[in-house]
CSV table of C-alpha atoms and ligand atoms in Angstrom, one decimal:
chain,number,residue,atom,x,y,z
A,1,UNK,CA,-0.4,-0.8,-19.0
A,2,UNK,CA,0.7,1.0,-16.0
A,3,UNK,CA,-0.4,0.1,-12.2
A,4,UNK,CA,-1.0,3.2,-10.3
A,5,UNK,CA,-4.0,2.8,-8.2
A,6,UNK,CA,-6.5,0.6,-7.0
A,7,UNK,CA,-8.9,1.8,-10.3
A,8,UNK,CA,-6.4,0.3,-12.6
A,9,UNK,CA,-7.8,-3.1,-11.5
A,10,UNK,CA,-10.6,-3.9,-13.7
A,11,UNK,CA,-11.8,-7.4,-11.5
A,12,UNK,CA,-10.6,-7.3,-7.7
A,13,UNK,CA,-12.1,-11.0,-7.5
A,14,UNK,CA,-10.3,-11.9,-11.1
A,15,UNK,CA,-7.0,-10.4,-10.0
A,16,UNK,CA,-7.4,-12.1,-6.1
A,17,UNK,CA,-8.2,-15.6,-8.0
A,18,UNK,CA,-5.0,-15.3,-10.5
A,19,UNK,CA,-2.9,-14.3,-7.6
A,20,UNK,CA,-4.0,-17.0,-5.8
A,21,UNK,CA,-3.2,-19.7,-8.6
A,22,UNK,CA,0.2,-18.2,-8.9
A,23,UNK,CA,1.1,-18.7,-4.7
A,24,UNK,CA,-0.3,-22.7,-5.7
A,25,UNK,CA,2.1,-22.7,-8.5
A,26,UNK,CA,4.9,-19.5,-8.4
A,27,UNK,CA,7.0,-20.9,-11.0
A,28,UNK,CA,4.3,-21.4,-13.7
A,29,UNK,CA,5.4,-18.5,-16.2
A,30,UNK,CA,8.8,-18.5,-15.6
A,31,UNK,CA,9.2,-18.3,-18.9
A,32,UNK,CA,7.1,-15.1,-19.6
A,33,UNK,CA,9.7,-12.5,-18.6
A,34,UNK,CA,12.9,-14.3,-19.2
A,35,UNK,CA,15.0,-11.6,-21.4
A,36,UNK,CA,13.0,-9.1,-19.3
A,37,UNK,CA,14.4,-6.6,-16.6
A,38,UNK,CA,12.7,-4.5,-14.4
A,39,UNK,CA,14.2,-1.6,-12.3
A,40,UNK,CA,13.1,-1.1,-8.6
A,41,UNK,CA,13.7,2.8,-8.0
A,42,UNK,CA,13.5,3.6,-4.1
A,43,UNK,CA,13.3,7.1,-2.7
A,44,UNK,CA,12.0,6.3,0.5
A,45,UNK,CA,13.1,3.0,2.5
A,46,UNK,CA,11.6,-0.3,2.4
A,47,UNK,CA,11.4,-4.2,3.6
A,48,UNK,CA,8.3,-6.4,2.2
A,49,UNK,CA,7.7,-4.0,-0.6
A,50,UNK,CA,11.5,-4.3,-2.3
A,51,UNK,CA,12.3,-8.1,-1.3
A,52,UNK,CA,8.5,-8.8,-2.3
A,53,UNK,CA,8.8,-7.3,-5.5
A,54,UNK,CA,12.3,-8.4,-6.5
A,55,UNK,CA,11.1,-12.1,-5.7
A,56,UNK,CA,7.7,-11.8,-7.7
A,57,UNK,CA,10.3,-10.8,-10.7
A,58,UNK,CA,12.2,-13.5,-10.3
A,59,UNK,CA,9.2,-16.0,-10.4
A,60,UNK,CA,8.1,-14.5,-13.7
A,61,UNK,CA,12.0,-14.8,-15.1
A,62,UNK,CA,12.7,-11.5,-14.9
A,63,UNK,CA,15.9,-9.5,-14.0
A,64,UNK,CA,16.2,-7.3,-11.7
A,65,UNK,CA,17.2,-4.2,-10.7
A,66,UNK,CA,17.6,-2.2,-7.7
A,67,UNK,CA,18.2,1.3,-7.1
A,68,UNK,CA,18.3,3.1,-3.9
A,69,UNK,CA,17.9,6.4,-5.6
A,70,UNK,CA,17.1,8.9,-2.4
A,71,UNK,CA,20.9,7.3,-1.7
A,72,UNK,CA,22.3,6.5,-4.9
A,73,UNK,CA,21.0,8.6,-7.4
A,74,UNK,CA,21.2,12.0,-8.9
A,75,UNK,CA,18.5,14.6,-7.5
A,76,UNK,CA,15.8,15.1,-9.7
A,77,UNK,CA,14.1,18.5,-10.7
A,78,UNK,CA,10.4,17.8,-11.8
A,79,UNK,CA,9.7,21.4,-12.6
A,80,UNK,CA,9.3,22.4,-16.2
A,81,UNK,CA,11.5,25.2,-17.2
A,82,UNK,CA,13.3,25.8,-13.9
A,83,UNK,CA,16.6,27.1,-14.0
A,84,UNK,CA,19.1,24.3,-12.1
A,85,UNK,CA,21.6,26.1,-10.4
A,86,UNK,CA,20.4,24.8,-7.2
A,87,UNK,CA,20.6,22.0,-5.3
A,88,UNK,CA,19.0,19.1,-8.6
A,89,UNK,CA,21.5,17.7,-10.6
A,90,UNK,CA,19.6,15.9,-13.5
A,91,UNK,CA,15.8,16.4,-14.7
A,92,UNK,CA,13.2,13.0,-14.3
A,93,UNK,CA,13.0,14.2,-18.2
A,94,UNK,CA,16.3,12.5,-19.0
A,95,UNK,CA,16.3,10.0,-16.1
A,96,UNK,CA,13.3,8.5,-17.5
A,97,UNK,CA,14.4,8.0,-20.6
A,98,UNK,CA,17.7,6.9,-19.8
A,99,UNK,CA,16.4,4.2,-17.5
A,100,UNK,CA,13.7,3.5,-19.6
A,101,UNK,CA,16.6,2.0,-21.9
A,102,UNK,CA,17.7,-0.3,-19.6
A,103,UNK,CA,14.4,-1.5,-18.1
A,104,UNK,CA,11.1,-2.7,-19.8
A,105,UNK,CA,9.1,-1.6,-16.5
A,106,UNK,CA,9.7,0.7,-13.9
A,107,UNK,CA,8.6,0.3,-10.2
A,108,UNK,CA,9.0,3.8,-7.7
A,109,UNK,CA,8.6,4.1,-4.3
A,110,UNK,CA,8.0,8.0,-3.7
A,111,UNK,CA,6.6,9.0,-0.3
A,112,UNK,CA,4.5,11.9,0.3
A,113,UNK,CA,6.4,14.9,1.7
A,114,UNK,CA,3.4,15.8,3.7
A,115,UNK,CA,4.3,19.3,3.6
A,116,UNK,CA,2.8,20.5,0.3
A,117,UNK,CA,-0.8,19.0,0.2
A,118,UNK,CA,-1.8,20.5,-3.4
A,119,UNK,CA,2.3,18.7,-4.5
A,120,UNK,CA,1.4,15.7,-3.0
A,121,UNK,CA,-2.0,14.8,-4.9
A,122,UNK,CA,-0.2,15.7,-7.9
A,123,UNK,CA,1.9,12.8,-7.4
A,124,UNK,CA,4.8,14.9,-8.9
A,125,UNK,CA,7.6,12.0,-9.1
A,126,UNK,CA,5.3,8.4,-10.0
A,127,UNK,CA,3.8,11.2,-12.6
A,128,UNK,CA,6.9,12.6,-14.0
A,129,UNK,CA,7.7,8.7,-14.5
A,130,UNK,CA,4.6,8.2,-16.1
A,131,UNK,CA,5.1,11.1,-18.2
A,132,UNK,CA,8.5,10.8,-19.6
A,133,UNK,CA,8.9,6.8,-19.4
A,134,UNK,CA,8.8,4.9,-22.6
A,135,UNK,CA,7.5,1.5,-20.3
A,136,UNK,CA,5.4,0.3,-17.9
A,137,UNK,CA,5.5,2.4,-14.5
A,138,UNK,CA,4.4,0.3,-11.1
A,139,UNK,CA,3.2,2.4,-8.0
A,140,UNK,CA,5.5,0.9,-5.0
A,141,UNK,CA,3.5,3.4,-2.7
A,142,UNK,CA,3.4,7.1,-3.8
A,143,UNK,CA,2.0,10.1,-2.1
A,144,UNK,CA,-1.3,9.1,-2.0
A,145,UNK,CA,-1.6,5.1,-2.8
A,146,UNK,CA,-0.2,2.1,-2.0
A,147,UNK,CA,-2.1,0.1,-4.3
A,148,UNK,CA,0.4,-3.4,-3.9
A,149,UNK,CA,-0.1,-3.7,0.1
A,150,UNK,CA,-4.0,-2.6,-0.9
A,151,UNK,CA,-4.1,-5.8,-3.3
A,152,UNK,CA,-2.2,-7.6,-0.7
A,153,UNK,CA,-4.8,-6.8,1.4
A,154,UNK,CA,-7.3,-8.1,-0.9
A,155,UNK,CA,-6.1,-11.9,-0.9
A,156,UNK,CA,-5.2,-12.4,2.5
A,157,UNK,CA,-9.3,-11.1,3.5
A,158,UNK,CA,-10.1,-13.6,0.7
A,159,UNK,CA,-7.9,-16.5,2.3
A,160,UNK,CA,-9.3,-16.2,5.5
A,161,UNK,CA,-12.7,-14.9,5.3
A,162,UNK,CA,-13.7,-19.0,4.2
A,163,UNK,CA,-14.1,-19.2,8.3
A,164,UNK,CA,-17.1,-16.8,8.0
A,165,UNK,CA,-19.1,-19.1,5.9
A,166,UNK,CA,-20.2,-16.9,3.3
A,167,UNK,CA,-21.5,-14.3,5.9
A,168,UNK,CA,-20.6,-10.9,4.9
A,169,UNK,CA,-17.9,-9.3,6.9
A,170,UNK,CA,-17.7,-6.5,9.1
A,171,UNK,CA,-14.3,-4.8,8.3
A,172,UNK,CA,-12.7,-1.5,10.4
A,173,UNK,CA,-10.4,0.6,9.6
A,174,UNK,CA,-8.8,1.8,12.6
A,175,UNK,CA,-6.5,4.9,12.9
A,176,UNK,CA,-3.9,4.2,15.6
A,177,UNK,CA,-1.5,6.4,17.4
A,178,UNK,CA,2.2,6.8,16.6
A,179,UNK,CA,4.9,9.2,17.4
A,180,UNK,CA,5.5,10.8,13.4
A,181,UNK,CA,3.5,11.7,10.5
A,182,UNK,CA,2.9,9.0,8.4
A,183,UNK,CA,1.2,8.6,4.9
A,184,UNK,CA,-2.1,8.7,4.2
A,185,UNK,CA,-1.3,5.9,1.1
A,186,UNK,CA,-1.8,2.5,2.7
A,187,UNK,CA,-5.1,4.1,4.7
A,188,UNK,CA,-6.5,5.4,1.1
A,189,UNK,CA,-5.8,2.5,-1.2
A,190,UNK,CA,-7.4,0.1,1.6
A,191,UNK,CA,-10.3,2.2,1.5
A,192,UNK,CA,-10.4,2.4,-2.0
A,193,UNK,CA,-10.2,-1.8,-2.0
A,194,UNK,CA,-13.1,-2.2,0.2
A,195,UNK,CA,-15.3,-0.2,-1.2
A,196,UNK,CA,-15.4,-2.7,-4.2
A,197,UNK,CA,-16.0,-5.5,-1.7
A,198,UNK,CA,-18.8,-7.1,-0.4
A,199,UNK,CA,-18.2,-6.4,3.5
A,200,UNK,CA,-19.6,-4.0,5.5
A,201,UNK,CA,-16.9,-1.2,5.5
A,202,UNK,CA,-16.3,1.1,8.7
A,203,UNK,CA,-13.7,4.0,9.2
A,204,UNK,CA,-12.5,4.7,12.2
A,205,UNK,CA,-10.2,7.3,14.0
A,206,UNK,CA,-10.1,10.8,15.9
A,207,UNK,CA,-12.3,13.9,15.2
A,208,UNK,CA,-9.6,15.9,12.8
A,209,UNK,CA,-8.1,12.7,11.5
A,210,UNK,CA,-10.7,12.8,8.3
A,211,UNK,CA,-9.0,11.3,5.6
A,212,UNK,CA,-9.5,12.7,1.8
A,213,UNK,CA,-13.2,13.3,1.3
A,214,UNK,CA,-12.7,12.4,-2.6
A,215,UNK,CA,-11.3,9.4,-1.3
A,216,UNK,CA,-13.6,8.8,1.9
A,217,UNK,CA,-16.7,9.2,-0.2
A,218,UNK,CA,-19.7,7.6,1.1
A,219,UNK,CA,-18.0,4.9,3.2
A,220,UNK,CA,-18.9,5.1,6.9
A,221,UNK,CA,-17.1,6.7,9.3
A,222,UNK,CA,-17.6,6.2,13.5
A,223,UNK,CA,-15.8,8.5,15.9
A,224,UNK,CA,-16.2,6.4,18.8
A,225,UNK,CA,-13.6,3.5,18.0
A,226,UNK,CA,-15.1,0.9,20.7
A,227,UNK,CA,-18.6,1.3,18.6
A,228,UNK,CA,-16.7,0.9,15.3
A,229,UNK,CA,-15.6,-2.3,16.8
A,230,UNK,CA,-18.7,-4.2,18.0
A,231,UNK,CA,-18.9,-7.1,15.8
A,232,UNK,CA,-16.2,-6.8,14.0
A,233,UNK,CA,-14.5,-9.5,11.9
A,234,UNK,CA,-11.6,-7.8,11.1
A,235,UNK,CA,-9.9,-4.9,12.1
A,236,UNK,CA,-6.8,-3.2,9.9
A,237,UNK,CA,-4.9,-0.9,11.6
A,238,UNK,CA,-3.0,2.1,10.5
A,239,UNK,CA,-1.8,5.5,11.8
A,240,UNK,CA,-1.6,8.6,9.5
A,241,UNK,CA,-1.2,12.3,10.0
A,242,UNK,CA,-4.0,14.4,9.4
A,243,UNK,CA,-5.1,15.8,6.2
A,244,UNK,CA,-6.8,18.8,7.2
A,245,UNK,CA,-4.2,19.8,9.2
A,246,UNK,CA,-2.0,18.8,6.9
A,247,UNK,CA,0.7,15.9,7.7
A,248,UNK,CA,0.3,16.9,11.7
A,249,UNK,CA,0.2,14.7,14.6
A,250,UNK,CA,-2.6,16.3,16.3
A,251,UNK,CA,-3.0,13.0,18.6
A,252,UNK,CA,-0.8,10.6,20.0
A,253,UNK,CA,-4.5,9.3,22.0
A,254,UNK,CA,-2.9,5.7,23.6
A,255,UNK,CA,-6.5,4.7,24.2
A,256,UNK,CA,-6.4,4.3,20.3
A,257,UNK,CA,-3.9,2.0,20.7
A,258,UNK,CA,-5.3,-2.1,19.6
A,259,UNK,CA,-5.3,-3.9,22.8
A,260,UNK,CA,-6.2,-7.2,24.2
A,261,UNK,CA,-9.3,-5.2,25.8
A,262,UNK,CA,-10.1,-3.4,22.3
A,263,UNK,CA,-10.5,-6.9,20.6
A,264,UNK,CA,-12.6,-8.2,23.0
A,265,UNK,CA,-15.3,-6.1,21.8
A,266,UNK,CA,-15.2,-7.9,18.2
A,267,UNK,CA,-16.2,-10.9,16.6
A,268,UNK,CA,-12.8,-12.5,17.2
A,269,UNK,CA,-11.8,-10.3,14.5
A,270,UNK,CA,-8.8,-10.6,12.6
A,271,UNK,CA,-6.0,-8.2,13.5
A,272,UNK,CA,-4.4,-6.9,10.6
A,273,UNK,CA,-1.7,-4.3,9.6
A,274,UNK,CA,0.7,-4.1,6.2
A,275,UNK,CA,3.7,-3.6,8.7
A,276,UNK,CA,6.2,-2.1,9.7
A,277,UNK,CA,4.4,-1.8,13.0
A,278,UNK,CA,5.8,0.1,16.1
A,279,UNK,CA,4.7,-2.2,18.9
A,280,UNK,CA,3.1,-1.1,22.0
A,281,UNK,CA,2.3,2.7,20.2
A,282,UNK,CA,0.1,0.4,16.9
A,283,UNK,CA,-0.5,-2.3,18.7
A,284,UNK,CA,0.0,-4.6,21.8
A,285,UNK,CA,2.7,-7.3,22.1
A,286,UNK,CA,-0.3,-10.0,22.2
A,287,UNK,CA,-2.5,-8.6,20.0
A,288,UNK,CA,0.4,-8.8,17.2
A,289,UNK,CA,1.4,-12.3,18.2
A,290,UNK,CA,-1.8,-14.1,19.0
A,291,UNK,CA,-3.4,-16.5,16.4
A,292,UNK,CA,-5.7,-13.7,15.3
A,293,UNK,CA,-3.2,-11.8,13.8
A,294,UNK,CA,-2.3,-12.1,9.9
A,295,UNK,CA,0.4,-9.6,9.4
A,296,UNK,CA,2.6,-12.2,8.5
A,297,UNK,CA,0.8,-13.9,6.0
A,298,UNK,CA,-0.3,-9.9,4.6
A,299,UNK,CA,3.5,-9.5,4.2
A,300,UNK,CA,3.6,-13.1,2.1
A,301,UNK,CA,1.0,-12.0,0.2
A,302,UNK,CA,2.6,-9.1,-1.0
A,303,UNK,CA,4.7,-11.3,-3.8
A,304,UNK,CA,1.6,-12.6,-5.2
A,305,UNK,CA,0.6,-9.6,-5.3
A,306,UNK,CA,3.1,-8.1,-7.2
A,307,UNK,CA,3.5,-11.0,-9.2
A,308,UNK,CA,-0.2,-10.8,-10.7
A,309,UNK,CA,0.3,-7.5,-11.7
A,310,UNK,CA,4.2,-7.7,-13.4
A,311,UNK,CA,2.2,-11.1,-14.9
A,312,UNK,CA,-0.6,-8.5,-16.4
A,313,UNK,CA,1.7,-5.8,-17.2
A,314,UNK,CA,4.5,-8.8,-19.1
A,315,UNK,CA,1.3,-10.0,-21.1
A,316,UNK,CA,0.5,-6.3,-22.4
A,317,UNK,CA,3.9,-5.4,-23.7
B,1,LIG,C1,5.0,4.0,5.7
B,1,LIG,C2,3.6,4.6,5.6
B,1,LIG,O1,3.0,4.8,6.6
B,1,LIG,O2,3.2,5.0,4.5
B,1,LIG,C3,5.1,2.7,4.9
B,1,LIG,C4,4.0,1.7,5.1
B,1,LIG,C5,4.1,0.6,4.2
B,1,LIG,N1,5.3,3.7,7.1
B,1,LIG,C6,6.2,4.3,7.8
B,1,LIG,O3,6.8,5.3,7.3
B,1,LIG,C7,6.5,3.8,9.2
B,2,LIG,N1,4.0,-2.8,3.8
B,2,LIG,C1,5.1,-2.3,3.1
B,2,LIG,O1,5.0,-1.7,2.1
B,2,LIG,O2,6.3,-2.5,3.8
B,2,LIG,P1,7.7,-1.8,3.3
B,2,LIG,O3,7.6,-0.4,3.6
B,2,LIG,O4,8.7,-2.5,4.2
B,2,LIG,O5,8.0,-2.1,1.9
């Protein structure tokens, strides 16, 4: 069993309800992975997603280990049949076998390079993983997904949405401004989350900043982000670059920006955001630090998370 996306979860509400028994009771299958080791391969940096992770391992009884491999390791060629005399040392054909020796699942954080659009959807490195691996492969955000922070996501709206008394939320996605191209992963596997939730779902962000159609599908989108607001329950924020114009900043629109004034116009709503945040670009100083805000607790439920899926993946092999 690999975890690549969002569809790899058969029950959002199963998964949400085991990972919330496991943050009641972390310790509870220490025993399952003991003699296990997993291998945390990082091409891109990270915070929440490697200490997350590595604890979540540890809570299952697993070793672990951690390779910083845009820093540490060889460069991989993922071409077949190319002739390396340039600048790739080793293929992923060997790497993933080799590693796959030492580890009984893989996790890979692999960035988009938002300069090849067709290259990025083919998700050339989590798929040469997946490909030449003998083990499980985990997806700690890959070109186009970032399906941990997405299941992340998924608890913390369960948590908190108890205050609404079974009313159904109103949840927007809001694209934010920010001075570099960013990912369209954590904006996609959200999307792809809430459109298996009971909520009522709203996109919204700049003409030009569509996201994926294939992804987008029939979920709603609203240009005009104060309208998108109204009513709102919660609002998760994200910058990305634009896919049509692909991985551009074609805005850096500060009237995007969440604001004191931009909240007013919800239901109290719930700021969210899977961090790291750039404040005062994102998001306002007291937007991020009022009471509304549960970044933090995203960010803590990112190891249960993690956890319910090594838990899943440990029970399959
Ligand atoms: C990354 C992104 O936008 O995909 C990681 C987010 C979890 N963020 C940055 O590069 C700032
Ligand atoms: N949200 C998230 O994935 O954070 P890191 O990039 O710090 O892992």
């Amino acid at each position: 069993m690999n975890y690549l996306s969002i569809k790899d979860i058969d029950s959002i509400e199963d998964w949400v309800k085991e990972a919330r028994e496991l943050k009641q009771a972390p310790l509870k299958y220490k025993q399952l992975g003991s003699d296990k080791t997993i291998g945390l391969l990082f091409f891109n940096p990270s915070l929440r997603t490697r200490l997350s992770t590595q604890k979540a391992s540890q809570q299952l009884g697993m070793n672990c280990m951690v390779m910083n491999f845009d820093k540490e390791g060889w460069a991989l060629e993922y071409g077949d049949g190319v002739i390396m005399d340039q600048g790739k040392s080793e293929h992923v054909k060997e790497a993933a076998k080799v590693i796959s020796q030492f580890c009984d699942i893989i996790a890979i954080r692999a960035f988009a390079g938002l300069e090849d659009k067709d290259l990025d959807k083919a998700e050339v490195v989590l798929n040469g993983f997946v490909k030449y691996a003998s083990v499980p492969v985990v997806n700690m955000e890959s070109s186009v997904g970032h399906p941990l922070q997405a299941l992340a996501d998924a608890i913390t709206l369960q948590e908190d949405k108890v205050r609404l008394n079974d009313k159904k939320p109103k949840v927007v996605l809001s694209w934010a401004p920010h001075p570099k191209a960013l990912p369209h992963a954590v904006a996609n596997s959200f999307i792809e989350m809430m459109q298996r939730q009971e909520a009522e779902f709203v996109i919204t962000h700049p003409e030009g900043y569509e996201l994926d159609p294939e992804v987008v599908g029939d979920s709603t989108v609203e240009y005009d982000q104060n309208k998108a607001f109204e009513g709102a329950d919660y609002i998760y924020t994200k910058n990305w670059s634009s896919f049509r114009e692909y991985g551009k900043v074609i805005s850096k629109d500060v009237s995007w920006t969440i604001s004191e004034e931009k909240m007013a116009l919800t239901n109290e709503a719930r700021f969210m955001h899977c961090l790291p945040v750039r404040r005062n670009v994102v998001v306002n100083d007291a937007v991020i630090e009022s009471e509304n805000s549960l970044v933090i607790k995203q960010a803590d439920n990112r190891t249960y998370a993690a956890q319910v899926v090594l838990k899943k993946i440990l029970e399959s092999i």
